[in-house]
Every structure is written in structure tokens, then in C-alpha cells.
Coordinates of C-alpha atoms in Angstrom, one line a residue:
Chain Q
X1 CA 12.2 -44.7 2.5
X2 CA 15.7 -43.8 2.9
X3 CA 16.3 -47.5 4.6
X4 CA 13.9 -48.7 1.4
X5 CA 16.1 -46.7 -0.7
X6 CA 19.0 -47.7 0.7
X7 CA 17.5 -51.8 1.4
X8 CA 17.0 -52.4 -2.3
X9 CA 20.6 -50.8 -4.1
X10 CA 22.2 -53.1 -1.9
X11 CA 20.2 -56.0 -3.2
X12 CA 21.0 -54.4 -6.6
X13 CA 24.4 -55.0 -5.6
X14 CA 24.7 -57.7 -4.3
X15 CA 23.0 -59.6 -7.3
X16 CA 25.4 -57.6 -9.7
X17 CA 28.5 -59.2 -7.2
X18 CA 26.7 -62.9 -7.7
X19 CA 25.8 -62.1 -11.8
X20 CA 29.6 -61.3 -12.1
X21 CA 31.2 -64.0 -10.0
X22 CA 28.8 -66.5 -12.3
X23 CA 30.2 -65.1 -15.9
X24 CA 33.9 -65.0 -14.4
X25 CA 33.3 -69.1 -15.0
X26 CA 32.9 -68.7 -18.5
X27 CA 35.8 -66.8 -18.9
X28 CA 36.1 -67.1 -22.6
X29 CA 32.2 -67.2 -23.5
X30 CA 32.6 -63.9 -21.6
X31 CA 34.8 -62.3 -23.7
X32 CA 33.4 -64.1 -27.0
X33 CA 30.3 -61.8 -26.0
X34 CA 31.5 -58.9 -25.1
X35 CA 33.5 -58.8 -28.8
X36 CA 30.4 -59.3 -30.2
X37 CA 28.4 -56.6 -28.4
X38 CA 31.5 -54.3 -29.3
X39 CA 31.0 -55.3 -33.2
X40 CA 28.1 -53.0 -32.8
X41 CA 30.0 -49.8 -32.0
X42 CA 32.5 -51.0 -34.7
X43 CA 29.6 -51.0 -37.2
X44 CA 28.9 -47.8 -36.3
X45 CA 32.5 -46.7 -37.3
X46 CA 33.0 -48.0 -40.3
X47 CA 28.9 -46.8 -41.7
X48 CA 30.1 -43.5 -40.3
X49 CA 33.6 -43.4 -41.9
X50 CA 32.3 -44.6 -45.0
X51 CA 29.7 -42.1 -45.3
X52 CA 32.1 -39.2 -44.3
X53 CA 34.8 -41.3 -47.1
X54 CA 32.0 -41.1 -50.0
X55 CA 29.6 -37.9 -48.8
X56 CA 29.4 -34.5 -47.4
X57 CA 28.0 -36.1 -44.6
X58 CA 25.0 -35.4 -42.5
X59 CA 24.1 -31.6 -42.5
X60 CA 25.2 -29.6 -39.9
X61 CA 27.5 -32.6 -38.4
X62 CA 30.9 -32.9 -38.7
X63 CA 32.4 -36.5 -38.7
X64 CA 33.9 -36.5 -35.2
X65 CA 30.3 -34.9 -33.8
X66 CA 28.5 -38.0 -35.3
X67 CA 30.9 -40.0 -34.0
X68 CA 30.3 -38.6 -30.8
X69 CA 26.1 -39.2 -31.1
X70 CA 26.8 -42.6 -31.8
X71 CA 29.2 -43.4 -29.6
X72 CA 26.7 -41.7 -27.0
X73 CA 24.3 -44.0 -28.4
X74 CA 26.3 -47.5 -28.0
X75 CA 26.9 -46.9 -24.6
X76 CA 23.6 -46.0 -24.3
X77 CA 22.2 -49.1 -25.5
X78 CA 24.7 -50.8 -23.6
X79 CA 23.8 -49.6 -20.2
X80 CA 19.9 -50.6 -21.0
X81 CA 20.7 -54.0 -22.0
X82 CA 23.0 -54.2 -18.7
X83 CA 20.3 -53.7 -16.6
X84 CA 17.1 -55.3 -18.7
X85 CA 17.0 -58.1 -21.7
X86 CA 13.0 -58.1 -22.8
X87 CA 13.7 -61.4 -24.1
X88 CA 15.1 -62.6 -20.7
X89 CA 12.4 -60.9 -18.7
X90 CA 9.5 -62.4 -20.9
X91 CA 11.3 -66.3 -20.9
X92 CA 11.1 -66.0 -17.1
X93 CA 7.9 -64.7 -16.4
X94 CA 6.9 -67.8 -19.0
X95 CA 8.1 -70.0 -17.3
X96 CA 7.3 -69.2 -13.7
X97 CA 10.4 -68.1 -12.3
X98 CA 9.8 -64.4 -12.1
X99 CA 6.8 -65.4 -9.5
X100 CA 10.0 -66.0 -7.1
X101 CA 11.6 -63.2 -7.3
X102 CA 8.8 -60.5 -7.0
X103 CA 7.5 -62.2 -3.7
X104 CA 10.7 -61.5 -2.3
X105 CA 10.6 -58.1 0.1
X106 CA 12.4 -55.9 -2.2
X107 CA 10.6 -53.2 -4.7
X108 CA 9.7 -55.1 -7.9
X109 CA 11.2 -53.1 -10.4
X110 CA 14.4 -52.7 -8.9
X111 CA 14.1 -56.9 -8.7
X112 CA 14.2 -57.1 -12.8
X113 CA 16.3 -54.7 -13.2
X114 CA 19.1 -56.3 -11.0
X115 CA 18.3 -60.2 -12.4
X116 CA 16.9 -59.8 -16.1
X117 CA 19.6 -57.6 -17.8
X118 CA 22.7 -58.9 -20.1
X119 CA 25.8 -57.9 -17.8
X120 CA 28.1 -58.8 -21.4
X121 CA 26.2 -56.0 -22.9
X122 CA 29.0 -53.8 -21.3
X123 CA 30.9 -54.3 -24.0
X124 CA 29.0 -51.6 -25.8
X125 CA 29.4 -49.5 -23.2
X126 CA 33.6 -50.2 -23.5
X127 CA 33.7 -49.9 -26.6
X128 CA 31.0 -46.9 -26.7
X129 CA 33.5 -45.0 -24.3
X130 CA 36.6 -45.4 -26.1
X131 CA 35.1 -44.1 -29.4
X132 CA 33.3 -41.1 -27.3
X133 CA 36.5 -40.5 -25.3
X134 CA 38.7 -40.2 -28.8
X135 CA 36.2 -38.2 -30.4
X136 CA 35.3 -36.0 -27.8
X137 CA 38.8 -35.1 -28.1
X138 CA 39.0 -34.2 -31.4
X139 CA 36.0 -31.9 -31.3
X140 CA 37.2 -30.2 -28.3
X141 CA 34.6 -31.0 -25.9
X142 CA 35.5 -28.5 -22.0
X143 CA 35.3 -30.7 -19.4
X144 CA 32.5 -28.4 -18.2
X145 CA 30.5 -29.5 -21.3
X146 CA 31.3 -33.1 -21.0
X147 CA 30.0 -32.8 -17.5
X148 CA 26.6 -31.3 -18.5
X149 CA 26.3 -33.9 -21.0
X150 CA 26.7 -37.1 -18.7
X151 CA 24.0 -35.7 -16.5
X152 CA 21.5 -35.5 -19.8
X153 CA 22.9 -38.6 -20.6
X154 CA 22.3 -40.6 -17.1
X155 CA 18.8 -39.6 -17.1
X156 CA 18.1 -40.8 -21.0
X157 CA 19.6 -44.1 -20.1
X158 CA 16.8 -44.5 -16.9
X159 CA 14.6 -42.9 -19.2
X160 CA 15.1 -45.7 -22.0
X161 CA 15.8 -47.9 -19.2
X162 CA 11.9 -47.6 -17.8
X163 CA 10.6 -47.2 -20.7
X164 CA 11.6 -50.6 -22.1
X165 CA 11.1 -52.5 -19.1
X166 CA 7.5 -50.7 -19.5
X167 CA 6.7 -51.8 -22.2
X168 CA 7.9 -55.3 -21.9
X169 CA 5.6 -56.0 -19.1
X170 CA 3.0 -54.2 -21.2
X171 CA 3.2 -56.6 -24.0
X172 CA 3.2 -59.5 -21.8
X173 CA 0.0 -58.3 -19.5
X174 CA -1.4 -57.9 -23.0
X175 CA -0.4 -60.6 -24.7
X176 CA 1.4 -62.9 -22.7
X177 CA 4.6 -62.3 -24.7
X178 CA 7.1 -59.3 -25.2
X179 CA 10.4 -61.6 -26.3
X180 CA 9.9 -59.2 -29.7
X181 CA 10.5 -55.8 -27.5
X182 CA 14.0 -56.7 -27.9
X183 CA 13.5 -55.5 -31.5
X184 CA 12.9 -52.8 -30.3
X185 CA 15.6 -52.0 -28.3
X186 CA 17.5 -53.0 -31.6
X187 CA 15.6 -50.4 -33.5
X188 CA 16.1 -48.0 -31.1
X189 CA 19.8 -48.3 -31.1
X190 CA 19.9 -48.3 -35.0
X191 CA 18.2 -44.6 -34.9
X192 CA 19.7 -43.2 -32.2
X193 CA 23.2 -43.6 -33.6
X194 CA 22.5 -40.4 -36.2
X195 CA 21.2 -37.0 -35.1
X196 CA 17.0 -36.3 -34.8
X197 CA 17.3 -33.7 -37.4
X198 CA 17.5 -36.3 -40.4
X199 CA 13.8 -38.1 -39.0
X200 CA 12.5 -34.6 -39.3
X201 CA 9.6 -33.1 -36.9
X202 CA 7.8 -36.4 -36.3
X203 CA 10.8 -37.8 -36.2
X204 CA 12.1 -35.6 -33.2
X205 CA 8.6 -36.3 -31.5
X206 CA 8.6 -39.7 -32.0
X207 CA 12.9 -40.5 -31.0
X208 CA 11.9 -37.6 -27.9
X209 CA 8.9 -38.4 -25.8
X210 CA 7.0 -42.0 -28.2
X211 CA 10.4 -43.7 -28.1
X212 CA 12.7 -41.6 -26.4
X213 CA 16.2 -42.8 -27.7
X214 CA 17.4 -39.3 -29.0
X215 CA 17.1 -38.4 -24.9
X216 CA 20.6 -40.0 -23.9
X217 CA 22.6 -39.6 -26.9
X218 CA 21.0 -36.7 -29.3
X219 CA 20.3 -34.1 -26.9
X220 CA 23.5 -34.0 -24.8
X221 CA 25.5 -33.5 -28.1
X222 CA 22.8 -31.0 -29.3
X223 CA 24.0 -29.3 -26.3
X224 CA 27.7 -28.9 -26.5
X225 CA 27.8 -28.4 -29.9
X226 CA 25.5 -25.5 -30.1
X227 CA 23.2 -27.0 -31.9
X228 CA 19.8 -26.3 -29.6
X229 CA 20.0 -23.3 -27.0
X230 CA 20.7 -24.4 -23.2
X231 CA 17.1 -23.4 -22.2
X232 CA 15.4 -26.1 -24.6
X233 CA 18.1 -28.4 -22.8
X234 CA 16.0 -27.5 -19.3
X235 CA 13.1 -28.6 -21.3
X236 CA 15.0 -32.5 -22.2
X237 CA 15.6 -32.3 -18.7
X238 CA 12.1 -31.7 -17.6
X239 CA 11.0 -34.7 -19.8
X240 CA 13.8 -36.9 -18.7
X241 CA 12.7 -36.3 -15.0
X242 CA 9.1 -36.8 -16.0
X243 CA 8.9 -39.7 -18.3
X244 CA 11.1 -41.7 -15.9
X245 CA 8.9 -40.9 -12.8
X246 CA 6.0 -42.1 -15.4
X247 CA 7.0 -45.1 -16.5
X248 CA 7.8 -45.6 -13.2
X249 CA 4.9 -46.1 -11.9
X250 CA 4.0 -47.7 -14.9
X251 CA 6.2 -50.5 -14.8
X252 CA 4.6 -51.0 -10.6
X253 CA 1.4 -50.9 -11.7
X254 CA 1.9 -53.3 -14.1
X255 CA 4.1 -55.7 -12.2
X256 CA 0.3 -55.8 -10.4
X257 CA -1.2 -57.0 -13.2
X258 CA 1.1 -59.8 -14.4
X259 CA -0.6 -62.8 -14.4
X260 CA 2.1 -66.0 -13.9
X261 CA 2.4 -68.0 -16.4
X262 CA 2.9 -71.3 -14.6
X263 CA 5.8 -73.2 -14.1
Chain B
X1 CA 14.3 -93.6 -47.0
X2 CA 13.2 -90.6 -48.9
X3 CA 9.8 -90.4 -46.6
X4 CA 11.3 -90.3 -43.8
X5 CA 13.0 -87.2 -43.7
X6 CA 9.9 -85.8 -45.3
X7 CA 8.0 -86.8 -42.3
X8 CA 10.7 -85.0 -40.2
X9 CA 10.3 -81.7 -42.2
X10 CA 6.5 -82.0 -42.4
X11 CA 6.2 -82.1 -38.6
X12 CA 8.4 -79.5 -37.9
X13 CA 6.3 -77.0 -40.6
X14 CA 3.4 -77.9 -38.8
X15 CA 4.7 -76.5 -35.9
X16 CA 6.0 -73.3 -37.0
X17 CA 3.2 -72.6 -38.4
X18 CA 1.7 -71.8 -35.6
X19 CA 3.8 -68.7 -35.0
X20 CA 2.6 -66.9 -37.8
X21 CA 1.7 -63.8 -36.1
X22 CA 5.4 -63.7 -34.9
X23 CA 6.8 -63.5 -38.5
X24 CA 4.7 -61.1 -39.9
X25 CA 6.2 -59.2 -36.8
X26 CA 9.4 -59.6 -37.2
X27 CA 8.9 -58.9 -40.7
X28 CA 7.3 -55.3 -40.0
X29 CA 10.9 -55.4 -37.6
X30 CA 13.1 -55.6 -40.2
X31 CA 11.8 -53.6 -42.1
X32 CA 11.6 -50.8 -39.6
X33 CA 15.1 -51.4 -39.2
X34 CA 16.0 -51.0 -42.5
X35 CA 13.4 -48.0 -42.9
X36 CA 16.2 -46.1 -40.5
X37 CA 19.0 -46.6 -42.7
X38 CA 17.2 -45.6 -45.9
X39 CA 16.3 -42.4 -43.9
X40 CA 20.0 -41.7 -42.6
X41 CA 21.3 -42.3 -46.5
X42 CA 18.0 -40.6 -48.0
X43 CA 19.6 -37.5 -46.0
X44 CA 23.0 -37.8 -46.7
X45 CA 22.7 -38.1 -51.2
X46 CA 20.3 -35.1 -50.2
X47 CA 22.7 -32.7 -48.2
X48 CA 25.9 -34.2 -50.3
X49 CA 23.4 -33.2 -53.3
X50 CA 24.5 -36.1 -55.5
X51 CA 22.3 -38.4 -57.4
X52 CA 24.4 -41.4 -57.1
X53 CA 27.2 -42.8 -54.9
X54 CA 29.9 -45.1 -56.2
X55 CA 27.6 -45.8 -58.8
X56 CA 24.8 -46.2 -56.6
X57 CA 21.4 -44.6 -57.0
X58 CA 19.3 -42.9 -54.0
X59 CA 16.4 -45.7 -55.5
X60 CA 19.0 -48.4 -55.8
X61 CA 20.3 -47.7 -52.1
X62 CA 16.6 -47.4 -51.1
X63 CA 15.9 -51.0 -52.6
X64 CA 18.9 -53.0 -51.5
X65 CA 18.4 -51.6 -48.1
X66 CA 14.7 -53.1 -47.8
X67 CA 15.9 -56.0 -49.9
X68 CA 18.5 -56.8 -47.3
X69 CA 16.4 -56.4 -44.2
X70 CA 14.0 -58.8 -46.0
X71 CA 17.0 -61.4 -46.2
X72 CA 17.6 -60.7 -42.6
X73 CA 14.9 -63.9 -42.0
X74 CA 17.7 -66.3 -43.5
X75 CA 21.1 -64.7 -41.6
X76 CA 20.7 -66.8 -38.5
X77 CA 22.0 -70.5 -39.1
X78 CA 19.2 -72.6 -37.2
X79 CA 21.1 -75.6 -38.0
X80 CA 23.8 -74.9 -35.0
X81 CA 20.6 -74.1 -32.6
X82 CA 19.4 -77.9 -33.8
X83 CA 22.9 -78.8 -32.6
X84 CA 23.2 -77.1 -29.9
X85 CA 20.0 -78.3 -28.0
X86 CA 20.3 -81.4 -29.0
X87 CA 23.9 -82.3 -27.3
X88 CA 23.3 -79.8 -24.2
X89 CA 20.0 -82.0 -23.5
X90 CA 21.5 -85.1 -24.6
X91 CA 18.7 -86.1 -27.5
X92 CA 21.8 -86.5 -29.5
X93 CA 22.4 -89.8 -28.0
X94 CA 18.8 -91.2 -29.3
X95 CA 19.1 -89.2 -32.5
X96 CA 22.0 -91.0 -33.4
X97 CA 20.7 -94.8 -33.3
X98 CA 17.7 -93.5 -35.3
X99 CA 17.5 -95.6 -38.9
X100 CA 18.1 -91.4 -40.5
X101 CA 21.3 -89.6 -41.0
X102 CA 21.6 -87.0 -37.8
X103 CA 23.7 -84.6 -39.8
X104 CA 20.9 -84.8 -42.7
X105 CA 17.7 -84.6 -40.1
X106 CA 19.2 -81.7 -38.6
X107 CA 19.0 -80.0 -42.4
X108 CA 15.3 -81.2 -42.5
X109 CA 14.0 -79.8 -39.6
X110 CA 16.0 -76.8 -39.9
X111 CA 14.2 -76.3 -43.8
X112 CA 10.7 -75.7 -42.7
X113 CA 11.5 -72.8 -40.9
X114 CA 13.8 -70.7 -43.2
X115 CA 10.9 -72.2 -46.6
X116 CA 8.3 -70.4 -44.6
X117 CA 10.3 -67.5 -43.1
X118 CA 11.4 -67.1 -47.0
X119 CA 7.4 -68.0 -48.3
X120 CA 6.0 -65.4 -45.5
X121 CA 8.4 -62.8 -44.6
X122 CA 11.4 -62.3 -48.1
X123 CA 9.0 -63.4 -50.7
X124 CA 6.2 -61.1 -50.0
X125 CA 8.7 -58.0 -49.4
X126 CA 10.5 -58.4 -52.8
X127 CA 7.2 -58.5 -54.2
X128 CA 6.6 -55.2 -53.0
X129 CA 9.6 -53.7 -53.3
X130 CA 9.7 -54.9 -56.7
X131 CA 6.4 -53.4 -57.9
X132 CA 6.7 -50.3 -55.8
X133 CA 10.3 -49.2 -56.9
X134 CA 9.3 -50.6 -60.9
X135 CA 12.3 -52.7 -61.2
X136 CA 12.8 -55.0 -64.0
X137 CA 14.7 -58.3 -63.7
X138 CA 15.3 -60.6 -66.6
X139 CA 14.8 -64.3 -66.3
X140 CA 18.1 -64.7 -66.3
X141 CA 18.4 -62.5 -63.2
X142 CA 15.4 -64.2 -61.1
X143 CA 17.3 -67.7 -61.8
X144 CA 20.3 -66.3 -60.5
X145 CA 18.8 -64.9 -57.5
X146 CA 17.0 -68.1 -56.4
X147 CA 20.1 -69.8 -57.0
X148 CA 22.2 -67.3 -54.6
X149 CA 19.4 -67.4 -52.1
X150 CA 19.7 -71.3 -51.9
X151 CA 23.9 -70.9 -51.6
X152 CA 23.7 -68.1 -49.0
X153 CA 21.8 -70.4 -47.1
X154 CA 23.8 -73.4 -47.7
X155 CA 26.8 -71.4 -47.0
X156 CA 25.5 -69.8 -43.5
X157 CA 23.6 -73.3 -42.5
X158 CA 27.0 -75.0 -43.4
X159 CA 29.0 -72.3 -40.7
X160 CA 26.3 -73.0 -38.3
X161 CA 27.3 -76.8 -38.4
X162 CA 30.4 -76.6 -37.9
X163 CA 30.0 -74.1 -35.1
X164 CA 27.2 -76.1 -33.4
X165 CA 28.9 -79.3 -34.2
X166 CA 31.4 -77.5 -31.5
X167 CA 28.9 -77.2 -28.8
X168 CA 30.2 -80.6 -27.5
X169 CA 33.2 -78.4 -26.3
X170 CA 32.1 -75.3 -25.4
X171 CA 28.8 -75.3 -23.4
X172 CA 27.5 -71.8 -25.3
X173 CA 27.7 -71.6 -28.9
X174 CA 25.4 -68.4 -29.5
X175 CA 28.5 -65.8 -28.3
X176 CA 30.6 -67.3 -31.4
X177 CA 27.3 -67.5 -33.7
X178 CA 26.4 -64.1 -32.8
X179 CA 29.7 -62.8 -33.9
X180 CA 29.7 -64.6 -36.7
X181 CA 26.7 -62.9 -38.0
X182 CA 27.2 -59.7 -37.6
X183 CA 30.8 -60.6 -39.5
X184 CA 28.3 -61.4 -42.4
X185 CA 26.7 -58.5 -42.1
X186 CA 29.5 -56.3 -41.6
X187 CA 31.7 -57.6 -43.8
X188 CA 28.9 -59.2 -46.5
X189 CA 27.4 -55.8 -47.2
X190 CA 24.1 -56.4 -44.6
X191 CA 25.1 -52.5 -43.7
X192 CA 25.4 -50.8 -46.9
X193 CA 26.6 -52.0 -50.6
X194 CA 29.9 -53.6 -50.5
X195 CA 30.8 -50.8 -53.4
X196 CA 30.9 -48.3 -51.2
X197 CA 33.8 -49.8 -49.2
X198 CA 37.4 -48.8 -49.8
X199 CA 38.1 -50.7 -53.9
X200 CA 41.3 -53.0 -51.8
X201 CA 38.9 -54.3 -49.3
X202 CA 35.9 -54.7 -51.5
X203 CA 38.3 -56.7 -54.0
X204 CA 39.4 -59.2 -50.9
X205 CA 36.0 -59.4 -49.0
X206 CA 34.5 -60.5 -52.9
X207 CA 37.4 -63.0 -52.6
X208 CA 35.3 -64.6 -49.4
X209 CA 32.0 -66.3 -48.4
X210 CA 30.3 -63.2 -46.8
X211 CA 28.8 -61.3 -49.6
X212 CA 26.7 -64.5 -50.6
X213 CA 24.7 -63.4 -47.5
X214 CA 23.2 -59.6 -48.5
X215 CA 25.4 -58.3 -51.0
X216 CA 25.3 -60.5 -53.7
X217 CA 21.6 -61.5 -54.1
X218 CA 20.5 -57.8 -52.7
X219 CA 22.8 -56.2 -55.3
X220 CA 21.2 -59.1 -58.3
X221 CA 17.7 -58.0 -56.8
X222 CA 18.4 -54.4 -57.2
X223 CA 20.5 -54.2 -60.3
X224 CA 23.8 -53.0 -58.6
X225 CA 25.9 -55.9 -59.4
X226 CA 25.9 -56.3 -63.5
X227 CA 23.9 -59.6 -64.9
X228 CA 27.5 -60.3 -67.0
X229 CA 28.9 -60.8 -63.4
X230 CA 26.4 -63.1 -62.0
X231 CA 27.3 -66.5 -63.0
X232 CA 31.0 -66.1 -62.2
X233 CA 29.9 -65.1 -58.9
X234 CA 27.2 -67.8 -58.1
X235 CA 30.3 -70.7 -59.3
X236 CA 32.5 -68.5 -56.9
X237 CA 29.7 -69.1 -54.1
X238 CA 29.2 -72.5 -55.1
X239 CA 32.8 -73.4 -54.6
X240 CA 32.5 -71.6 -51.3
X241 CA 29.5 -73.8 -50.3
X242 CA 31.0 -77.3 -51.2
X243 CA 34.4 -76.1 -49.7
X244 CA 32.4 -75.3 -46.0
X245 CA 30.4 -78.6 -46.8
X246 CA 33.7 -80.2 -47.1
X247 CA 34.7 -78.8 -43.9
X248 CA 31.5 -79.8 -42.1
X249 CA 32.0 -83.4 -42.5
X250 CA 35.6 -83.8 -41.8
X251 CA 34.4 -81.3 -38.6
X252 CA 31.3 -84.1 -38.1
X253 CA 33.8 -86.7 -38.1
X254 CA 35.5 -85.9 -35.4
X255 CA 33.3 -84.4 -33.4
X256 CA 30.9 -87.3 -33.4
X257 CA 33.8 -89.8 -32.3
X258 CA 33.5 -87.7 -29.2
X259 CA 29.9 -88.1 -28.6
X260 CA 29.1 -90.7 -25.1
X261 CA 26.2 -89.9 -23.7
X262 CA 24.7 -91.7 -20.9
X263 CA 20.9 -91.9 -20.6
X264 CA 18.5 -92.4 -18.0

């Protein structure tokens, strides 16, 4: 078991090294793409700044608290897309290139996460981290609070990554098409920028268990700003762990159902 | 002469009609994306207990956000894709020797997509919003809106043509294209009406081509932009389209000299 995990992690690490070397060949393009991904964070900051400039903002959330939620959401989507691009995965499944990858003796889920991400989405992570650092400083989040936040955030990112991979595979298995799942990622990213409370109870439920975008951005922020009790957060961690396991096994099952798109 | 371009138009229209379901799906996703921002703004209006912000009421804001969501169908400069793909595959070499002017052909190939997306995506959404929101547009506003949409198409695609032409020098233009579409969204009212931006910034942006993709058509449709300002804005949009056309012609003349292809 441990040997298998270690072998798969090594494969993930080696793939990243190769992909980054490839990116380094086209430095100018890479910089352009990094900047493009940073624009999503800039756009969020501008939107929130204008909202708080022209109004009292969102009930129960100060300007800097909103920036924390929004920057976590940008980091989240950057990390998710770093590992899985539905468009890219769907394309390789359609043109048959996917077959030769999953025939290799590695975990198919790790293989997909290693090879079919958008590496330049790291721009969103970097810009999100910068805004997060500034907003966290302005709100006075403690070191312990920060640690708790990042723990819940990390689990939430894994949960959303596995969810996106699962629905991409499901869509391909059912309809032989999955590129439009990129849209789901875009909407998820937009919805996660704001506290889930603005969407009402149906929205809270939807973005917690249906399309789990709130797990990584909203709940960690709500915990450190005292909007939810520590007991509730135990439930959130439970949901995160449970969904990661369910989505992982669903991905493995769906990979077995996958039929080659030819070549 | 005309029939040659029409034949190209017909072939690409037929090809696109095979993807009707995707257009419908895109429309749903554009609206869902707008819905998120509508919910956010409703929360902001309610919490602030305001009936209007910078003169924009909650219903105008809702209509505006849905309207610009549907304009998203026309926001990608598809002409750039045509140029980039032809240059990458070498198809450009054979295209240039055909008895048809290549720059025109790129537009003729791209127009079906925009027309079909407009009729199947943007127009139905506009009509639905118009009925549900109980809007009242005068004939002049409707005419202006149609002209603005044509200008928006020309402006974004002339920019696309300029960037697409650069594909001969740079291997991947998608990063630049994505940056441009983001810029149009951010600086052109694709996120919220430009009226909410600081006044100085608003004034500067209104002198650029950015507002012509989202803010001007969206503002005309919702009535955020007073009818009296529309002819002036249309004239400004036409000037921008002309300036960008001239730049595109100059760039193409320079680029077409550098195109060398070896057939196999």
C-alpha cells in the first residue's frame, strides 16, 4: 500500500518536473498566461472594492473579510485547475491519447491529475495568496487561526478537485463530451468568491454538498471570523473527508466504464 | 464574386448547426454565471437598504447582468482562431493563392458562428428578459442597439484579426486573446455597469473601445444610458471600428510579406 502511494507520488512529482521544463521553453507565453490567470483575482478585488465603495457591502462581512473569502476562492480554483482541466481531459479522451496513459501501471486518478491540468493557473494561486496575505494581516488572523484555515482549505481543494474530475468522467461516460465542465469550474469559481450566506439555505446546501465550492473558501473564513461554531467545522471536515473518499472511488469506477474515443 | 463568399458562409453555417445542443448549453451556463452576480447584488442592495446605487435600481442591475451574460456569446474574437489555426497548419499558403481575398474569407468563415450564436443564444435571452422585466424600448433604441451589437462584433474581431496576424511571429496567441477578453470584461462593463466605477476612471474608459462590447449595448438595453447619448456613442464606436480596421490592414500588409510556406 505505502509502496504504491510512494510510487504514484513519485510519478506525480516527475510529471510536474517534465511539464514545468516544457513550460520553461516558452517563457514569454508562460508569463502571459500567468498574467491572464492573475486577472481573475484583480477582477475580484475590483468588484469587491466597488461594492464596498458604493454600498454597505454584504451583511456580516467587512471589506477585508470579503477579500479573505475571495482570495481563498481564487487560490482554490487555481489549485483545482492546476491538477485538472476538464477541457484538456475531455480532448485527450476524444482523440484516444488518454488510452496509452491509463494503461501504464499507475493509479489512473493520479495519472489524470498529473497530466491534464492547466499549469499556468498557478497565476491565480500566486495572486490569490498575495491578496490573502494582505487581507489576513488587515483582519488580524492569528497563526493558529491561519493554520486551521489552511487545513480546512486544503481538504476543500482536494474535495473540489475530485468532484470536478468525477463529473468530467461521468459526463464523458454518459455523453462522450465533457468540455463544458470547464463552465462548471468557472461558475464554481465565481460563486465561491462570496459568503455562502448570500445564496440562502438552498445555496448553502448546494455549494456545500452539491457543487462543493464553499468547503475551501467560505467555511475556513467563517470559522476564523467567528461566523460558525467550532463544532460545525468538525462537521465540515467530516463532509470534506467523506466526499473526497466518495469522489475518489467514483472516479476509479468511472475510469473502468470509460470507452476509448479512438485515435 | 459575391457567391464565392456566400458559399463559404453556407458551408460554415451548416457545420455549426450540428452543434445546436452546445449553443443551448452555453446559454444556460452564461445565465447561471450571471445569476451568481445577480444574487450578490441583490444581497448588497438589501443589506444597504438602497433603492438605487449610482442611479441604477436593483431591477436595472438584474436586467443588465443577464443582458451582458448573453452578450458573452459574441465576446470571443473568433477571427483570431481562424488565422492562428491556418498559420499553424500551413493552410494559409493554399488559402492565399485561392481566388478569394483571404482576410475577407476569415470574416466570412467566422460570421456564421456569431450570427447563429446571436440568433440562438443572445436574441432569445434578450427577448425573454425584455418580456419578463417589462422593458419599453423605443424604435430608435432598438436600431441603436442593433448597430451597437454590429460595432461590438467588428471591434472585438478587428482586434482579434490584429492578434491573430501575430500568430506568424508567436506560436500561441491564446494567452493574449484571453487577456484581451478579460480586459474587455473588466474595463468594459462585463462585471458591472461602468457607472459604478469612480467618475474619473469612468470618463477615461468611455474614451476607449472597451465599453462597446458590454456596457454600451447592455446600458442601451436596460436604459441605464439615456437615449440622447446613444447617437454620440454609436459615432464613437464607429470611429473605433474604423481605427482598428486601419490598424488591421497595416498589420496584415506587414504580416503577409513574412508568410513563407513549403508544401508537402
